[in-house]
């Protein structure tokens, strides 16, 4: 498990937990958050623990974090999997 990096709102000491607002770009990853995620990727690579699939929340900072993890660890977009996709009937061929 990897927590997303610091969001723009967190840098302003705004702790938004309402799920309706987590997808707003105001809650996107900050520059500090981007560096935190890149540092975590460097740690994973140095420890030999690289994931083959990345599952992420639909929160803006989590989406940004997953994209960075994919880039840094060379994980294809088909292996970046958003939450709840298995609840969608289209995911099981329905």
mmCIF file with all atom_site columns, N, CA, C and O in Angstrom, residues 4 8 14-15 25 30 35 37 44 47 49 64 73 76-77 80:
data_model
loop_
_atom_site.group_PDB
_atom_site.id
_atom_site.type_symbol
_atom_site.label_atom_id
_atom_site.label_alt_id
_atom_site.label_comp_id
_atom_site.label_asym_id
_atom_site.label_entity_id
_atom_site.label_seq_id
_atom_site.pdbx_PDB_ins_code
_atom_site.Cartn_x
_atom_site.Cartn_y
_atom_site.Cartn_z
_atom_site.occupancy
_atom_site.B_iso_or_equiv
_atom_site.pdbx_formal_charge
_atom_site.auth_seq_id
_atom_site.auth_comp_id
_atom_site.auth_asym_id
_atom_site.auth_atom_id
_atom_site.pdbx_PDB_model_num
ATOM 1  N N  . UNK A 1 4  ? -1.235  8.354  -1.234  1.00 0.00 ? 4  UNK A N  1
ATOM 2  C CA . UNK A 1 4  ? -0.928  9.381  -2.228  1.00 0.00 ? 4  UNK A CA 1
ATOM 3  C C  . UNK A 1 4  ? -0.106  10.483 -1.561  1.00 0.00 ? 4  UNK A C  1
ATOM 4  O O  . UNK A 1 4  ? -0.131  10.646 -0.344  1.00 0.00 ? 4  UNK A O  1
ATOM 5  N N  . UNK A 1 8  ? -2.881  19.611 -2.898  1.00 0.00 ? 8  UNK A N  1
ATOM 6  C CA . UNK A 1 8  ? -2.873  21.072 -2.818  1.00 0.00 ? 8  UNK A CA 1
ATOM 7  C C  . UNK A 1 8  ? -3.641  21.552 -1.594  1.00 0.00 ? 8  UNK A C  1
ATOM 8  O O  . UNK A 1 8  ? -3.224  22.498 -0.917  1.00 0.00 ? 8  UNK A O  1
ATOM 9  N N  . UNK A 1 14 ? -6.160  22.281 4.703   1.00 0.00 ? 14 UNK A N  1
ATOM 10 C CA . UNK A 1 14 ? -7.577  21.985 4.507   1.00 0.00 ? 14 UNK A CA 1
ATOM 11 C C  . UNK A 1 14 ? -7.689  20.477 4.374   1.00 0.00 ? 14 UNK A C  1
ATOM 12 O O  . UNK A 1 14 ? -7.130  19.885 3.453   1.00 0.00 ? 14 UNK A O  1
ATOM 13 N N  . UNK A 1 15 ? -8.369  19.844 5.310   1.00 0.00 ? 15 UNK A N  1
ATOM 14 C CA . UNK A 1 15 ? -8.520  18.389 5.315   1.00 0.00 ? 15 UNK A CA 1
ATOM 15 C C  . UNK A 1 15 ? -9.933  18.059 4.875   1.00 0.00 ? 15 UNK A C  1
ATOM 16 O O  . UNK A 1 15 ? -10.865 18.051 5.654   1.00 0.00 ? 15 UNK A O  1
ATOM 17 N N  . UNK A 1 25 ? -10.080 19.014 -8.835  1.00 0.00 ? 25 UNK A N  1
ATOM 18 C CA . UNK A 1 25 ? -8.661  19.267 -9.083  1.00 0.00 ? 25 UNK A CA 1
ATOM 19 C C  . UNK A 1 25 ? -8.028  20.133 -7.993  1.00 0.00 ? 25 UNK A C  1
ATOM 20 O O  . UNK A 1 25 ? -6.812  20.183 -7.892  1.00 0.00 ? 25 UNK A O  1
ATOM 21 N N  . UNK A 1 30 ? 0.091   18.002 -5.083  1.00 0.00 ? 30 UNK A N  1
ATOM 22 C CA . UNK A 1 30 ? 0.928   19.200 -5.101  1.00 0.00 ? 30 UNK A CA 1
ATOM 23 C C  . UNK A 1 30 ? 2.318   18.829 -5.627  1.00 0.00 ? 30 UNK A C  1
ATOM 24 O O  . UNK A 1 30 ? 2.635   17.655 -5.807  1.00 0.00 ? 30 UNK A O  1
ATOM 25 N N  . UNK A 1 35 ? 6.849   14.855 -5.565  1.00 0.00 ? 35 UNK A N  1
ATOM 26 C CA . UNK A 1 35 ? 8.193   14.441 -5.142  1.00 0.00 ? 35 UNK A CA 1
ATOM 27 C C  . UNK A 1 35 ? 8.111   13.311 -4.117  1.00 0.00 ? 35 UNK A C  1
ATOM 28 O O  . UNK A 1 35 ? 8.941   12.391 -4.139  1.00 0.00 ? 35 UNK A O  1
ATOM 29 N N  . UNK A 1 37 ? 5.859   10.957 -3.973  1.00 0.00 ? 37 UNK A N  1
ATOM 30 C CA . UNK A 1 37 ? 5.545   9.728  -4.705  1.00 0.00 ? 37 UNK A CA 1
ATOM 31 C C  . UNK A 1 37 ? 6.773   9.240  -5.465  1.00 0.00 ? 37 UNK A C  1
ATOM 32 O O  . UNK A 1 37 ? 7.084   8.041  -5.465  1.00 0.00 ? 37 UNK A O  1
ATOM 33 N N  . UNK A 1 44 ? 11.002  1.811  -3.575  1.00 0.00 ? 44 UNK A N  1
ATOM 34 C CA . UNK A 1 44 ? 10.508  0.511  -4.031  1.00 0.00 ? 44 UNK A CA 1
ATOM 35 C C  . UNK A 1 44 ? 11.497  -0.135 -4.999  1.00 0.00 ? 44 UNK A C  1
ATOM 36 O O  . UNK A 1 44 ? 11.772  -1.336 -4.904  1.00 0.00 ? 44 UNK A O  1
ATOM 37 N N  . UNK A 1 47 ? 14.570  -1.418 -3.203  1.00 0.00 ? 47 UNK A N  1
ATOM 38 C CA . UNK A 1 47 ? 14.321  -2.587 -2.353  1.00 0.00 ? 47 UNK A CA 1
ATOM 39 C C  . UNK A 1 47 ? 13.907  -3.816 -3.162  1.00 0.00 ? 47 UNK A C  1
ATOM 40 O O  . UNK A 1 47 ? 13.709  -4.895 -2.607  1.00 0.00 ? 47 UNK A O  1
ATOM 41 N N  . UNK A 1 49 ? 11.103  -4.240 -4.689  1.00 0.00 ? 49 UNK A N  1
ATOM 42 C CA . UNK A 1 49 ? 9.668   -4.503 -4.543  1.00 0.00 ? 49 UNK A CA 1
ATOM 43 C C  . UNK A 1 49 ? 8.881   -3.622 -5.493  1.00 0.00 ? 49 UNK A C  1
ATOM 44 O O  . UNK A 1 49 ? 8.418   -2.552 -5.131  1.00 0.00 ? 49 UNK A O  1
ATOM 45 N N  . UNK A 1 64 ? -3.430  11.059 -9.616  1.00 0.00 ? 64 UNK A N  1
ATOM 46 C CA . UNK A 1 64 ? -2.130  11.643 -9.959  1.00 0.00 ? 64 UNK A CA 1
ATOM 47 C C  . UNK A 1 64 ? -0.991  10.755 -9.472  1.00 0.00 ? 64 UNK A C  1
ATOM 48 O O  . UNK A 1 64 ? -0.023  10.517 -10.195 1.00 0.00 ? 64 UNK A O  1
ATOM 49 N N  . UNK A 1 73 ? 7.814   3.433  -12.470 1.00 0.00 ? 73 UNK A N  1
ATOM 50 C CA . UNK A 1 73 ? 8.082   1.998  -12.367 1.00 0.00 ? 73 UNK A CA 1
ATOM 51 C C  . UNK A 1 73 ? 7.778   1.241  -13.659 1.00 0.00 ? 73 UNK A C  1
ATOM 52 O O  . UNK A 1 73 ? 7.760   0.011  -13.669 1.00 0.00 ? 73 UNK A O  1
ATOM 53 N N  . UNK A 1 76 ? 2.375   -0.310 -17.260 1.00 0.00 ? 76 UNK A N  1
ATOM 54 C CA . UNK A 1 76 ? 1.486   0.120  -18.332 1.00 0.00 ? 76 UNK A CA 1
ATOM 55 C C  . UNK A 1 76 ? 0.141   0.599  -17.819 1.00 0.00 ? 76 UNK A C  1
ATOM 56 O O  . UNK A 1 76 ? -0.302  0.209  -16.737 1.00 0.00 ? 76 UNK A O  1
ATOM 57 N N  . UNK A 1 77 ? -0.506  1.433  -18.613 1.00 0.00 ? 77 UNK A N  1
ATOM 58 C CA . UNK A 1 77 ? -1.805  1.987  -18.211 1.00 0.00 ? 77 UNK A CA 1
ATOM 59 C C  . UNK A 1 77 ? -2.859  0.907  -18.029 1.00 0.00 ? 77 UNK A C  1
ATOM 60 O O  . UNK A 1 77 ? -3.803  1.086  -17.279 1.00 0.00 ? 77 UNK A O  1
ATOM 61 N N  . UNK A 1 80 ? -2.922  0.041  -14.392 1.00 0.00 ? 80 UNK A N  1
ATOM 62 C CA . UNK A 1 80 ? -3.369  1.062  -13.442 1.00 0.00 ? 80 UNK A CA 1
ATOM 63 C C  . UNK A 1 80 ? -4.887  0.920  -13.352 1.00 0.00 ? 80 UNK A C  1
ATOM 64 O O  . UNK A 1 80 ? -5.605  1.288  -14.277 1.00 0.00 ? 80 UNK A O  1
#
